[in-house]
PDB file of C-alpha atoms in Angstrom:
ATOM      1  CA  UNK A   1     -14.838 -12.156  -7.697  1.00 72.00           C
ATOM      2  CA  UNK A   2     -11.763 -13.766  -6.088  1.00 83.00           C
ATOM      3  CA  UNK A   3      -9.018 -12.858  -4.756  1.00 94.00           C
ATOM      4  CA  UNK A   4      -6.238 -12.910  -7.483  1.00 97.00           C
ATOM      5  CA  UNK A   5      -2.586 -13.950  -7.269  1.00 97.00           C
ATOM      6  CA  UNK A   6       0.499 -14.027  -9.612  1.00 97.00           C
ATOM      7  CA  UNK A   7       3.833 -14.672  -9.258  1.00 97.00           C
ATOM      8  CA  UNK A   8       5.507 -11.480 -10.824  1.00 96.00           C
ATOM      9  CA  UNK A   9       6.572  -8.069  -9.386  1.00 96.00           C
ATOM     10  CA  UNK A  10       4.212  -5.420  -7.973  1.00 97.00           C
ATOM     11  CA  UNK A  11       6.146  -2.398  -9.762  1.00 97.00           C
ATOM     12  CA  UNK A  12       4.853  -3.584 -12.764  1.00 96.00           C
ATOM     13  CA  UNK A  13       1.393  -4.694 -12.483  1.00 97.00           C
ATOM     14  CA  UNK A  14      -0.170  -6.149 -15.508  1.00 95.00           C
ATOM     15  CA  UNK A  15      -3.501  -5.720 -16.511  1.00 94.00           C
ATOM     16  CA  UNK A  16      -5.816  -3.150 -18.936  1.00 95.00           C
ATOM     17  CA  UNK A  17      -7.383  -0.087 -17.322  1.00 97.00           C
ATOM     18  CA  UNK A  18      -6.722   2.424 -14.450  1.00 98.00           C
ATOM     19  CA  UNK A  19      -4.479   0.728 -12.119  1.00 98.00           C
ATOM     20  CA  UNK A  20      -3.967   1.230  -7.885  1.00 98.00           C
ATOM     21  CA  UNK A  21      -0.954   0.014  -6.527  1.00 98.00           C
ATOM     22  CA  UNK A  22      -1.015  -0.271  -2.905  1.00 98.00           C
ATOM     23  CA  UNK A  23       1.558  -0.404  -0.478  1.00 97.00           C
ATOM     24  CA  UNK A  24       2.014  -0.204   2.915  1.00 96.00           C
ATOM     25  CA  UNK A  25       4.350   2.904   4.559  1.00 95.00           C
ATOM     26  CA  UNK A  26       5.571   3.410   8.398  1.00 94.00           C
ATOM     27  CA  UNK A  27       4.147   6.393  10.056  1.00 93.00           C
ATOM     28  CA  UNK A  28       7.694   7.928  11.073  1.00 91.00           C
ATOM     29  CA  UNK A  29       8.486   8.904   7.007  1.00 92.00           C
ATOM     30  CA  UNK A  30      11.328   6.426   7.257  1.00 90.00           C
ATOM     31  CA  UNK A  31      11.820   5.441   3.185  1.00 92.00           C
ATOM     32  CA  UNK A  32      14.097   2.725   2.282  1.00 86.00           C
ATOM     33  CA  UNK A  33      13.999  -0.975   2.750  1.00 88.00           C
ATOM     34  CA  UNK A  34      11.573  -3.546   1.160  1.00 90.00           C
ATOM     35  CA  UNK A  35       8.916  -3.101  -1.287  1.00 94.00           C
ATOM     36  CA  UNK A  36       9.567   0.737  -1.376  1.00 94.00           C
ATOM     37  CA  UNK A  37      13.283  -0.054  -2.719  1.00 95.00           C
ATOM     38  CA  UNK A  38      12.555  -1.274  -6.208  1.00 96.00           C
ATOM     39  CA  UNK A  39       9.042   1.137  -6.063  1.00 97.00           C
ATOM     40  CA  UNK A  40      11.531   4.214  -5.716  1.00 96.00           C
ATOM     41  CA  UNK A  41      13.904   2.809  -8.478  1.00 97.00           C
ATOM     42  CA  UNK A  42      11.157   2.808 -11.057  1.00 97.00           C
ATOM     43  CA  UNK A  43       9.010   5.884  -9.864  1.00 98.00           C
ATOM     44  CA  UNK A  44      11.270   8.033  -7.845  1.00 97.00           C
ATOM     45  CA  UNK A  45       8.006  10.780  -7.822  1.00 97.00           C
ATOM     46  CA  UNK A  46       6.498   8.322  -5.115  1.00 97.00           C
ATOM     47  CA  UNK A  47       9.630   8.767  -2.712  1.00 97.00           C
ATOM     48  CA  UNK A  48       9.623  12.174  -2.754  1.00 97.00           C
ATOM     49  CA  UNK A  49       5.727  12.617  -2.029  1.00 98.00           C
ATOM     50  CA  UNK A  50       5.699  10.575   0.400  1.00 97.00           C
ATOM     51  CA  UNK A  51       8.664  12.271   2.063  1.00 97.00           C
ATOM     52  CA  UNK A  52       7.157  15.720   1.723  1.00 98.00           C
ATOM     53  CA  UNK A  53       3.368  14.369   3.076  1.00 98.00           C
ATOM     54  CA  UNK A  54       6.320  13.378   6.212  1.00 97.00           C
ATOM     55  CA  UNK A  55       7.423  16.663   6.981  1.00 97.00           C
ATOM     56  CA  UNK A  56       3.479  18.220   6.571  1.00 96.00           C
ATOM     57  CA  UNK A  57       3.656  19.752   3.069  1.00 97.00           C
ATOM     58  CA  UNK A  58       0.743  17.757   1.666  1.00 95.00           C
ATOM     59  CA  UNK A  59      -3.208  18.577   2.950  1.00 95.00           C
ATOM     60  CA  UNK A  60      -3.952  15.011   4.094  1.00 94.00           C
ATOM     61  CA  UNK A  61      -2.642  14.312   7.890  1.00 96.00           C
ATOM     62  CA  UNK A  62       0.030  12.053   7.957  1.00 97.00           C
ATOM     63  CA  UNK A  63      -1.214   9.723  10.351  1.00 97.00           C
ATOM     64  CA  UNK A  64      -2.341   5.816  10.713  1.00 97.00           C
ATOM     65  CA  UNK A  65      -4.932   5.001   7.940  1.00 98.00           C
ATOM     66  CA  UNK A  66      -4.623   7.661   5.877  1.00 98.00           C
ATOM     67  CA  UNK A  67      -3.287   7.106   2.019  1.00 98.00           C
ATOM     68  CA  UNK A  68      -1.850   9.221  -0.703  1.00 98.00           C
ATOM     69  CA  UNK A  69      -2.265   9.146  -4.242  1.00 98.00           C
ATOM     70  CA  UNK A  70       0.539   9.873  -6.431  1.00 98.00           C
ATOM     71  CA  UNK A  71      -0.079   9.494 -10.351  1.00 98.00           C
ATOM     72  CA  UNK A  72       3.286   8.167 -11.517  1.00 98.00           C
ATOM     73  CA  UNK A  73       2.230   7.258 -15.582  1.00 97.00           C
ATOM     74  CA  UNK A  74      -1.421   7.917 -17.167  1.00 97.00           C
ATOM     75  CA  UNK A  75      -3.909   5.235 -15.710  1.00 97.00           C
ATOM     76  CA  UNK A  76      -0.924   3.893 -13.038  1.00 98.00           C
ATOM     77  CA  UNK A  77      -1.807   5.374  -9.630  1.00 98.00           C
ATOM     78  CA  UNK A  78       0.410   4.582  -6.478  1.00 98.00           C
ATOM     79  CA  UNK A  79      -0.911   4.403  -2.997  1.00 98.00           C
ATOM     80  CA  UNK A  80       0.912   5.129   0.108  1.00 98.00           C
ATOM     81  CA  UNK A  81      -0.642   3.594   3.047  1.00 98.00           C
ATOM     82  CA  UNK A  82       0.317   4.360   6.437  1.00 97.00           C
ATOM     83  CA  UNK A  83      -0.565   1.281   8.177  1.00 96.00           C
ATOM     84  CA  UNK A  84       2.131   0.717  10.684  1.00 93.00           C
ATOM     85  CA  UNK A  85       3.260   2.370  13.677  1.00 89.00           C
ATOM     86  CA  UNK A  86       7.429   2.775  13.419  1.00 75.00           C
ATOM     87  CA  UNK A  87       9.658   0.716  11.956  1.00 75.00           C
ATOM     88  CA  UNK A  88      11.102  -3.186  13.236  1.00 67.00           C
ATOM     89  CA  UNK A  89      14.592  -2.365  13.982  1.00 61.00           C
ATOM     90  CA  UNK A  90      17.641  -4.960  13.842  1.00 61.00           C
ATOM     91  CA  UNK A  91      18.226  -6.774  17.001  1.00 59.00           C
ATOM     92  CA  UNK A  92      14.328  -5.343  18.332  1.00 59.00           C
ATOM     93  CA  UNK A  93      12.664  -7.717  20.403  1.00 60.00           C
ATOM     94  CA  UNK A  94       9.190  -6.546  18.991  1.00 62.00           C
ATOM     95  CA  UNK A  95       6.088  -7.240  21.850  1.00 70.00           C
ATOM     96  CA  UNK A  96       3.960  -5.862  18.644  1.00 77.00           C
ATOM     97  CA  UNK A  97       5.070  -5.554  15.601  1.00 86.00           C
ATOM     98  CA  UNK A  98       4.952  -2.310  13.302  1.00 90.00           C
ATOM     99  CA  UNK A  99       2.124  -3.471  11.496  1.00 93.00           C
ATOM    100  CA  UNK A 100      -1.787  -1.848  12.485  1.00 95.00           C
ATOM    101  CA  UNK A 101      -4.428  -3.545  11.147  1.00 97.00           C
ATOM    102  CA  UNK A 102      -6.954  -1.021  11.497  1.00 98.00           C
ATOM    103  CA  UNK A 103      -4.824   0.766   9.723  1.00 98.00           C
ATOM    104  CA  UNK A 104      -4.473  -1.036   7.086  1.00 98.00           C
ATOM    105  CA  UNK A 105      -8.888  -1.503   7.396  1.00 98.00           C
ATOM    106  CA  UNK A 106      -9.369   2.197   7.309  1.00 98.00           C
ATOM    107  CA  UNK A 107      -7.141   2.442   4.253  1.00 98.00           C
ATOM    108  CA  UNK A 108      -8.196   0.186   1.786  1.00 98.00           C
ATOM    109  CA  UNK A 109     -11.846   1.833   2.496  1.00 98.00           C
ATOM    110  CA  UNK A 110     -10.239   4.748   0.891  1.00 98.00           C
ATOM    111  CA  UNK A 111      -8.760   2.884  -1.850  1.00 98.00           C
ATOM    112  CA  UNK A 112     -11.875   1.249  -2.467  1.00 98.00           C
ATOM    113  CA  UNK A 113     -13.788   4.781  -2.926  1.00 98.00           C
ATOM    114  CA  UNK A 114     -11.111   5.810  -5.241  1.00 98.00           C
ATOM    115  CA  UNK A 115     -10.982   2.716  -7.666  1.00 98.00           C
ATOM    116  CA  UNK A 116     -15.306   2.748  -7.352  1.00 98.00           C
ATOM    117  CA  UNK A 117     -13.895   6.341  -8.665  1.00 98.00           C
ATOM    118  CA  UNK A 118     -11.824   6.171 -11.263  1.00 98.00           C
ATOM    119  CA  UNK A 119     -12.738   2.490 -12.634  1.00 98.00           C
ATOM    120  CA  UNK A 120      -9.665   1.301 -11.087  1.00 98.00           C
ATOM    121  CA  UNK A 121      -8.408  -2.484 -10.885  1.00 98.00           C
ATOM    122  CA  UNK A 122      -6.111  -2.970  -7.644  1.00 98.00           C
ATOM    123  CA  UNK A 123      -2.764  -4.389  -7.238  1.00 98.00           C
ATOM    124  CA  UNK A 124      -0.429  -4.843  -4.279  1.00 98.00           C
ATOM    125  CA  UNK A 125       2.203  -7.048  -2.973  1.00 98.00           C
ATOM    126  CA  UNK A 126       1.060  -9.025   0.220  1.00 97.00           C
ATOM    127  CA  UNK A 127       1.039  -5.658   2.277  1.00 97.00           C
ATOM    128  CA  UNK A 128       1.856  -5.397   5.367  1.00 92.00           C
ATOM    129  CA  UNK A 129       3.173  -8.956   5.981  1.00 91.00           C
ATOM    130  CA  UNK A 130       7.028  -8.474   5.250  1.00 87.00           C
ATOM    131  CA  UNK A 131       8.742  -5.472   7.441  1.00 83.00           C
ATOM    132  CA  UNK A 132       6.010  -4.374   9.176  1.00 87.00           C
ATOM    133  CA  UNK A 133       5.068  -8.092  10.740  1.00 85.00           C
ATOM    134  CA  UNK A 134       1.690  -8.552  10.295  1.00 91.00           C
ATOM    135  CA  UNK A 135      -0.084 -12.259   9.731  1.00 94.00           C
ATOM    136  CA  UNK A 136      -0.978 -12.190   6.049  1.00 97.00           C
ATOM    137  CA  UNK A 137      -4.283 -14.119   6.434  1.00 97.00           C
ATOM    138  CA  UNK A 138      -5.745 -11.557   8.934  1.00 97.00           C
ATOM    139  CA  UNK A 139      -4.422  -8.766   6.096  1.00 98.00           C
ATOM    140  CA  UNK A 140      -6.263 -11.073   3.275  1.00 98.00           C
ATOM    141  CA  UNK A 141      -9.344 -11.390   4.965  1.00 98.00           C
ATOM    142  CA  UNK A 142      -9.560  -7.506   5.536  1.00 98.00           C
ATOM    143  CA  UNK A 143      -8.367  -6.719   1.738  1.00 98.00           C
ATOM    144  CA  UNK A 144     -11.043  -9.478   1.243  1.00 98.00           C
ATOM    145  CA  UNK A 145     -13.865  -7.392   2.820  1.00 98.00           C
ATOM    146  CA  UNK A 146     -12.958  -3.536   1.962  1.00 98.00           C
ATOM    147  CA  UNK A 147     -11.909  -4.453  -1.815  1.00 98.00           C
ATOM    148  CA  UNK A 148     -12.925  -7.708  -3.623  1.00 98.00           C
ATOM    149  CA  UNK A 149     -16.499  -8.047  -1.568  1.00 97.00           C
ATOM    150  CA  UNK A 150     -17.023  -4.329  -2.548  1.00 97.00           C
ATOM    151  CA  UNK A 151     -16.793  -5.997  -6.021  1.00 97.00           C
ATOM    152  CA  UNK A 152     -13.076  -4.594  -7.237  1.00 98.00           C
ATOM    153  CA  UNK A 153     -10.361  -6.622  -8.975  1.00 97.00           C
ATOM    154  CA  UNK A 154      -7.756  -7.341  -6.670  1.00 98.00           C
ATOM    155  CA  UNK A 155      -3.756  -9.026  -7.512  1.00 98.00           C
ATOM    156  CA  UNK A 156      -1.374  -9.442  -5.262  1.00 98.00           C
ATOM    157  CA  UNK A 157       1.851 -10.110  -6.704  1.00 98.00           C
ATOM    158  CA  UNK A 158       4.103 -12.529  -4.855  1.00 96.00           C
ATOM    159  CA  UNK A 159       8.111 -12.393  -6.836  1.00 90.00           C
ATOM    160  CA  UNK A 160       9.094 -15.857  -8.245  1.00 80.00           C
TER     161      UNK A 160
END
């Protein structure tokens, strides 16, 4: 099963069945530019969990890798994923970027047991590869090997 991409938006991803949306988060609990702007708008229960997981009032460690689940409609699940290290700052001259691929890696192995789950298709914009820096076709080719050769549905959503 391939890879799948439409042009659309990721807050709304189309589709019958259980649903992940993934989406990569900053381990500092900084919330508010990119994908998590419009995200918020629409499900403002995924701002606030993430922001409490932050300050340590969820079980799971907040820490590189690890991913929350927050149910924002029945069958619509939303997936924070830490998989970058800080944020890129205006006027940073960035050696590394934010982004942390094995990160990202030890994620998506999570996501993957949860869709195997729950039945779950998974969607996503192209994670990782806008404020956090990384180089989309290394992020493909591990979203390629934790999620579609594990034999999921996978859409990534790229805006028109």
């Amino acid at each position: 099963m391939p890879l799948h991409y439409v042009a659309g938006d990721a807050v709304n991803p189309v589709g019958m069945g259980n649903k992940l949306l993934v989406h990569v988060c900053n381990g500092i609990g900084a919330w508010g530019r990119g994908f998590v702007l419009p995200l918020a708008q629409r499900f403002p229960e995924t701002a606030r969990r993430y922001k409490a997981w932050a300050a340590g009032e969820e079980t799971t460690p907040f820490a590189l890798g690890q991913v929350q689940f927050v149910e924002v409609l029945p069958g619509l699940i939303i997936v924070n994923l830490i998989g970058q290290h800080d944020i890129a700052r205006k006027g940073q001259d960035l050696a590394q970027p934010p982004i942390r691929y094995e990160a990202i890696r030890e994620g998506l192995k999570q996501v993957q047991s949860e869709a195997e789950r729950i039945g779950a298709s998974v969607h996503m914009p192209r994670i990782g590869a806008g404020l956090a820096g990384g180089d989309w076709a290394v992020i493909e080719a591990i979203i390629n090997e934790e999620l579609v050769g594990q034999g999921l549905d996978v859409t990534v959503y790229d805006l028109a």
